[in-house]
Tab-separated table of C-alpha atoms in Angstrom:
chain	number	residue	atom	x	y	z
U	1	MET	CA	-35.552	78.129	56.170
U	2	SER	CA	-34.972	75.144	58.217
U	3	GLN	CA	-34.504	74.807	61.568
U	4	GLN	CA	-31.344	73.684	61.301
U	5	GLU	CA	-30.392	76.872	59.832
U	6	LEU	CA	-32.370	78.975	61.683
U	7	ARG	CA	-30.209	76.927	64.862
U	8	LEU	CA	-27.266	77.363	63.078
U	9	ARG	CA	-27.994	81.120	62.106
U	10	ALA	CA	-28.852	82.265	65.947
U	11	LEU	CA	-25.964	79.898	66.559
U	12	LEU	CA	-23.434	82.163	64.645
U	13	ASP	CA	-25.299	85.337	65.602
U	14	ALA	CA	-24.337	84.523	69.340
U	15	ILE	CA	-21.483	83.484	68.926
U	16	LEU	CA	-19.521	85.933	67.136
U	17	PRO	CA	-19.367	88.379	69.431
U	18	HIS	CA	-18.394	85.926	71.914
U	19	ALA	CA	-15.570	84.994	69.309
U	20	THR	CA	-14.229	88.659	68.961
U	21	PHE	CA	-12.094	88.060	71.913
U	22	ASP	CA	-12.467	84.331	73.578
U	23	GLY	CA	-12.037	82.843	69.989
U	24	TRP	CA	-13.594	79.737	68.311
U	25	SER	CA	-14.262	76.954	71.554
U	26	ALA	CA	-16.282	74.668	73.283
U	27	LYS	CA	-16.563	76.936	75.582
U	28	THR	CA	-17.996	79.739	73.459
U	29	VAL	CA	-20.164	77.326	71.692
U	30	ARG	CA	-22.124	77.129	75.534
U	31	LEU	CA	-22.123	80.195	75.650
U	32	ALA	CA	-23.735	80.846	72.631
U	33	ALA	CA	-25.740	78.342	72.410
U	34	ARG	CA	-27.221	79.177	75.618
U	35	GLU	CA	-28.088	83.005	74.408
U	36	ALA	CA	-29.782	81.281	72.111
U	37	GLY	CA	-32.888	79.372	73.707
U	38	LEU	CA	-30.623	76.212	73.033
U	39	SER	CA	-30.090	73.299	74.886
U	40	PRO	CA	-27.050	71.095	73.952
U	41	GLY	CA	-29.534	68.179	72.258
U	42	ASP	CA	-30.192	71.137	69.755
U	43	VAL	CA	-26.030	71.342	70.321
U	44	ALA	CA	-25.072	68.190	68.682
U	45	LEU	CA	-28.048	67.911	66.101
U	46	THR	CA	-26.928	71.328	64.387
U	47	CYS	CA	-23.486	71.000	64.558
U	48	PRO	CA	-21.779	68.305	65.757
U	49	ARG	CA	-18.209	68.797	66.076
U	50	GLY	CA	-19.393	72.663	67.262
U	51	GLU	CA	-17.186	75.531	66.385
U	52	ILE	CA	-15.873	73.375	63.739
U	53	ASP	CA	-18.987	73.666	62.235
U	54	LEU	CA	-20.211	77.142	63.005
U	55	LEU	CA	-16.977	78.260	61.129
U	56	ALA	CA	-17.819	76.242	58.115
U	57	TYR	CA	-21.190	77.794	57.972
U	58	TRP	CA	-20.587	81.348	58.517
U	59	SER	CA	-17.874	80.973	55.899
U	60	LYS	CA	-20.421	79.492	53.366
U	61	THR	CA	-22.931	82.535	55.126
U	62	LEU	CA	-19.431	84.701	53.377
U	63	ASP	CA	-19.751	83.817	50.587
U	64	ASP	CA	-23.240	83.859	49.293
U	65	VAL	CA	-22.703	87.741	50.748
U	66	ALA	CA	-19.935	87.808	48.029
U	67	ALA	CA	-21.805	86.491	45.106
U	68	GLY	CA	-24.575	88.507	46.162
U	69	GLU	CA	-22.082	91.926	45.787
U	70	ILE	CA	-20.322	90.375	43.028
U	71	ALA	CA	-24.132	89.302	40.562
U	72	ALA	CA	-24.302	93.034	40.828
U	73	LEU	CA	-20.508	93.902	39.449
U	74	ASP	CA	-21.205	94.470	36.258
U	75	LEU	CA	-18.579	92.136	35.019
U	76	GLY	CA	-19.151	92.520	31.014
U	77	GLN	CA	-16.977	94.865	30.651
U	78	MET	CA	-13.891	93.936	32.947
U	79	LYS	CA	-11.023	91.981	31.484
U	80	ILE	CA	-10.718	88.997	33.604
U	81	ARG	CA	-8.288	90.079	36.193
U	82	ASP	CA	-10.728	92.682	36.968
U	83	ARG	CA	-12.902	90.866	37.726
U	84	VAL	CA	-10.823	88.447	40.351
U	85	THR	CA	-9.681	91.015	41.865
U	86	SER	CA	-13.433	92.537	42.042
U	87	ALA	CA	-14.574	89.150	43.478
U	88	VAL	CA	-11.271	88.170	46.282
U	89	LEU	CA	-11.653	92.470	46.901
U	90	SER	CA	-15.960	91.493	47.767
U	91	ARG	CA	-15.059	87.843	49.572
U	92	LEU	CA	-13.073	90.317	52.004
U	93	THR	CA	-15.230	92.957	52.079
U	94	ALA	CA	-17.270	91.194	54.224
U	95	LEU	CA	-15.986	89.838	56.796
U	96	ALA	CA	-16.088	94.249	57.615
U	97	PRO	CA	-17.585	93.872	60.464
U	98	HIS	CA	-16.344	90.757	62.309
U	99	GLU	CA	-13.096	90.895	61.900
U	100	GLU	CA	-10.966	90.424	65.050
U	101	ALA	CA	-13.641	87.228	64.884
U	102	ALA	CA	-11.861	86.703	61.418
U	103	ARG	CA	-8.638	86.470	62.597
U	104	ARG	CA	-9.851	84.326	65.240
U	105	ALA	CA	-11.446	82.509	63.078
U	106	ARG	CA	-8.308	82.159	61.220
U	107	ALA	CA	-6.665	80.739	64.146
U	108	ARG	CA	-8.864	77.539	64.648
U	109	LEU	CA	-8.733	76.707	61.648
U	110	LEU	CA	-4.953	76.557	61.504
U	111	LEU	CA	-5.286	73.269	64.036
U	112	PRO	CA	-4.803	69.999	63.368
U	113	ASP	CA	-8.463	69.013	64.054
U	114	ALA	CA	-9.858	71.530	62.022
U	115	ALA	CA	-7.033	71.254	58.565
U	116	LYS	CA	-8.865	70.050	56.295
U	117	THR	CA	-11.683	71.712	56.423
U	118	GLY	CA	-10.282	74.991	56.378
U	119	ALA	CA	-8.240	73.682	53.436
U	120	GLU	CA	-12.079	72.518	52.406
U	121	LEU	CA	-13.315	75.914	52.506
U	122	VAL	CA	-10.555	78.394	50.990
U	123	TRP	CA	-10.991	75.700	47.723
U	124	ALA	CA	-15.465	76.753	47.776
U	125	THR	CA	-14.761	79.565	48.377
U	126	SER	CA	-12.466	80.110	44.635
U	127	ASP	CA	-14.728	77.462	43.565
U	128	MET	CA	-17.854	80.415	44.310
U	129	ILE	CA	-15.275	83.665	42.641
U	130	TRP	CA	-14.655	81.605	39.579
U	131	ARG	CA	-18.503	80.405	39.502
U	132	ALA	CA	-19.538	84.154	40.220
U	133	ILE	CA	-17.834	85.850	37.803
U	134	GLY	CA	-18.920	83.715	34.271
U	135	ASP	CA	-15.926	80.254	34.628
U	136	THR	CA	-16.930	77.530	32.482
U	137	SER	CA	-14.243	75.183	32.776
U	138	THR	CA	-14.845	71.163	33.230
U	139	ASP	CA	-11.395	70.120	32.409
U	140	GLY	CA	-8.161	70.810	33.331
U	141	ASN	CA	-8.974	74.133	33.993
U	142	PHE	CA	-10.963	73.670	36.610
U	143	TYR	CA	-9.598	72.079	38.858
U	144	SER	CA	-6.008	74.632	38.099
U	145	LYS	CA	-7.700	77.907	37.923
U	146	ARG	CA	-9.424	77.068	41.880
U	147	THR	CA	-5.885	75.792	42.914
U	148	ILE	CA	-4.083	78.527	42.325
U	149	LEU	CA	-7.712	81.895	43.647
U	150	SER	CA	-7.169	79.179	46.261
U	151	ALA	CA	-3.362	80.154	47.570
U	152	VAL	CA	-3.525	83.456	46.021
U	153	TYR	CA	-6.622	83.524	48.464
U	154	THR	CA	-4.978	82.667	51.412
U	155	ALA	CA	-1.686	84.712	51.483
U	156	THR	CA	-4.394	88.135	51.095
U	157	LEU	CA	-6.656	86.839	53.710
U	158	ALA	CA	-3.783	86.575	56.445
U	159	SER	CA	-2.135	90.393	54.510
U	160	TRP	CA	-6.902	91.262	55.369
U	161	LEU	CA	-6.045	90.326	58.552
U	162	SER	CA	-3.277	91.402	59.849
U	163	GLU	CA	-3.211	95.310	58.296
U	164	ASP	CA	-5.170	98.010	60.489
U	165	ASP	CA	-5.983	99.812	58.266
U	166	PRO	CA	-9.241	100.145	57.314
U	167	GLU	CA	-8.510	101.309	53.276
U	168	LYS	CA	-6.705	98.114	53.754
U	169	VAL	CA	-4.106	99.808	51.028
U	170	LYS	CA	-1.170	96.968	51.554
U	171	ALA	CA	-3.602	94.694	51.401
U	172	ARG	CA	-5.344	95.550	47.670
U	173	GLY	CA	-1.749	96.342	46.924
U	174	PHE	CA	-0.536	92.726	47.640
U	175	LEU	CA	-2.747	91.080	46.479
U	176	ASP	CA	-2.597	92.871	42.955
U	177	ARG	CA	0.592	91.725	43.090
U	178	ARG	CA	-0.267	88.238	43.669
U	179	ILE	CA	-3.132	88.805	40.566
U	180	ALA	CA	-1.100	90.308	38.361
U	181	ASP	CA	1.699	87.538	38.929
U	182	VAL	CA	-0.873	84.905	38.234
U	183	MET	CA	-2.207	86.572	35.445
U	184	THR	CA	1.463	86.714	34.045
U	185	PHE	CA	2.189	82.096	35.145
U	186	GLU	CA	-0.944	82.037	32.501
U	187	LYS	CA	-0.184	84.255	29.707
U	188	SER	CA	3.613	82.151	29.570
U	189	LYS	CA	1.423	78.569	30.049
U	190	ALA	CA	-0.602	79.729	26.962
U	191	GLN	CA	2.266	80.295	24.624
U	192	PHE	CA	4.030	77.030	25.981
U	193	HIS	CA	0.931	75.362	24.885
U	194	LYS	CA	1.150	77.668	21.751
U	195	MET	CA	4.766	76.596	20.621
U	196	THR	CA	3.982	72.717	21.204
U	197	GLY	CA	1.141	71.689	20.174
U	198	ASP	CA	2.575	69.766	16.845
U	199	LEU	CA	4.860	68.008	19.217
U	200	PRO	CA	4.324	64.239	21.166
U	201	ASP	CA	2.991	63.805	24.315
U	202	VAL	CA	6.703	63.155	25.842
U	203	ALA	CA	4.111	62.102	29.433
U	204	GLN	CA	2.562	59.205	27.116
U	205	MET	CA	5.537	58.313	25.142
U	206	LEU	CA	7.027	57.599	28.104
U	207	GLY	CA	4.218	55.709	29.457
U	208	THR	CA	3.994	53.912	26.175
U	209	LEU	CA	7.238	52.600	27.049
U	210	ARG	CA	6.856	51.718	30.539
U	211	TYR	CA	3.638	49.953	29.991
U	212	GLY	CA	3.266	48.700	26.690
U	213	LYS	CA	0.343	50.781	24.626
U	214	GLY	CA	-2.576	49.469	25.412
U	215	PRO	CA	-4.255	46.805	28.219
U	216	GLN	CA	-3.586	43.732	28.772
U	217	ILE	CA	-4.957	40.922	28.914
C-alpha cells in the first residue's frame, strides 16, 4: 500500500465516527487529521478537496468490498436479474457498519460543489457491478446498462438509508420492483429491435436528407 493510500486509510478510519454525528466537512477532516497524526500539509497533499476526496476514497473501498462479495457468488447458476439484484445488495450491505455516516455522505454529495463527484461515484459503482457479474459489452449497451443501473442504485440507496429496519424489507422490495421494471423494459426493447431489424434506419435517412449522403469537400 502506497503512502498516499495509507494516509487516506488513516483519515477515513478517523473521520467515520465524527461523520456519523457531525457530517462530512472541513471541520471533521481537521479532527480526523489530528487523530491520525497528520499535518495540514499531509492532508492538503492527500486530499486536496478535503472531505470530497475522502468520500471518493470511501466509495472506492466499498466498491472493492462489494466486488469481493460478488466474486464469491455462484453467478453461473443465477439469472441475470438475480445477479444484478445480489450485486446491488452486496454494495448496499457494505455500508452496514456506517449507515449514519453514509446518510451524511449522501447529503454532502448532493451539494452543488460535490454533485459531479457524486454522479461519477454512482457511475463507478454501477460499472463495478456490471463488470463483477460478467458484463463484457462494448457497444451502446455498455452505457445504457450503466445509466439504467445508476438510476436504480441511486433510488434504492435512498430507500435503504431511510429505513430503520435492519432487515431492510421495504428497500429490498423496492429494489426487486425496480429490477423487474428494468427487465420488462429490456425485454420490450429486444422485441422491438427484432421486429424492426429489417426496416430502414429512419434517423439515418433523415440525416441523409438533411446533410447529404456523405462528407462534403
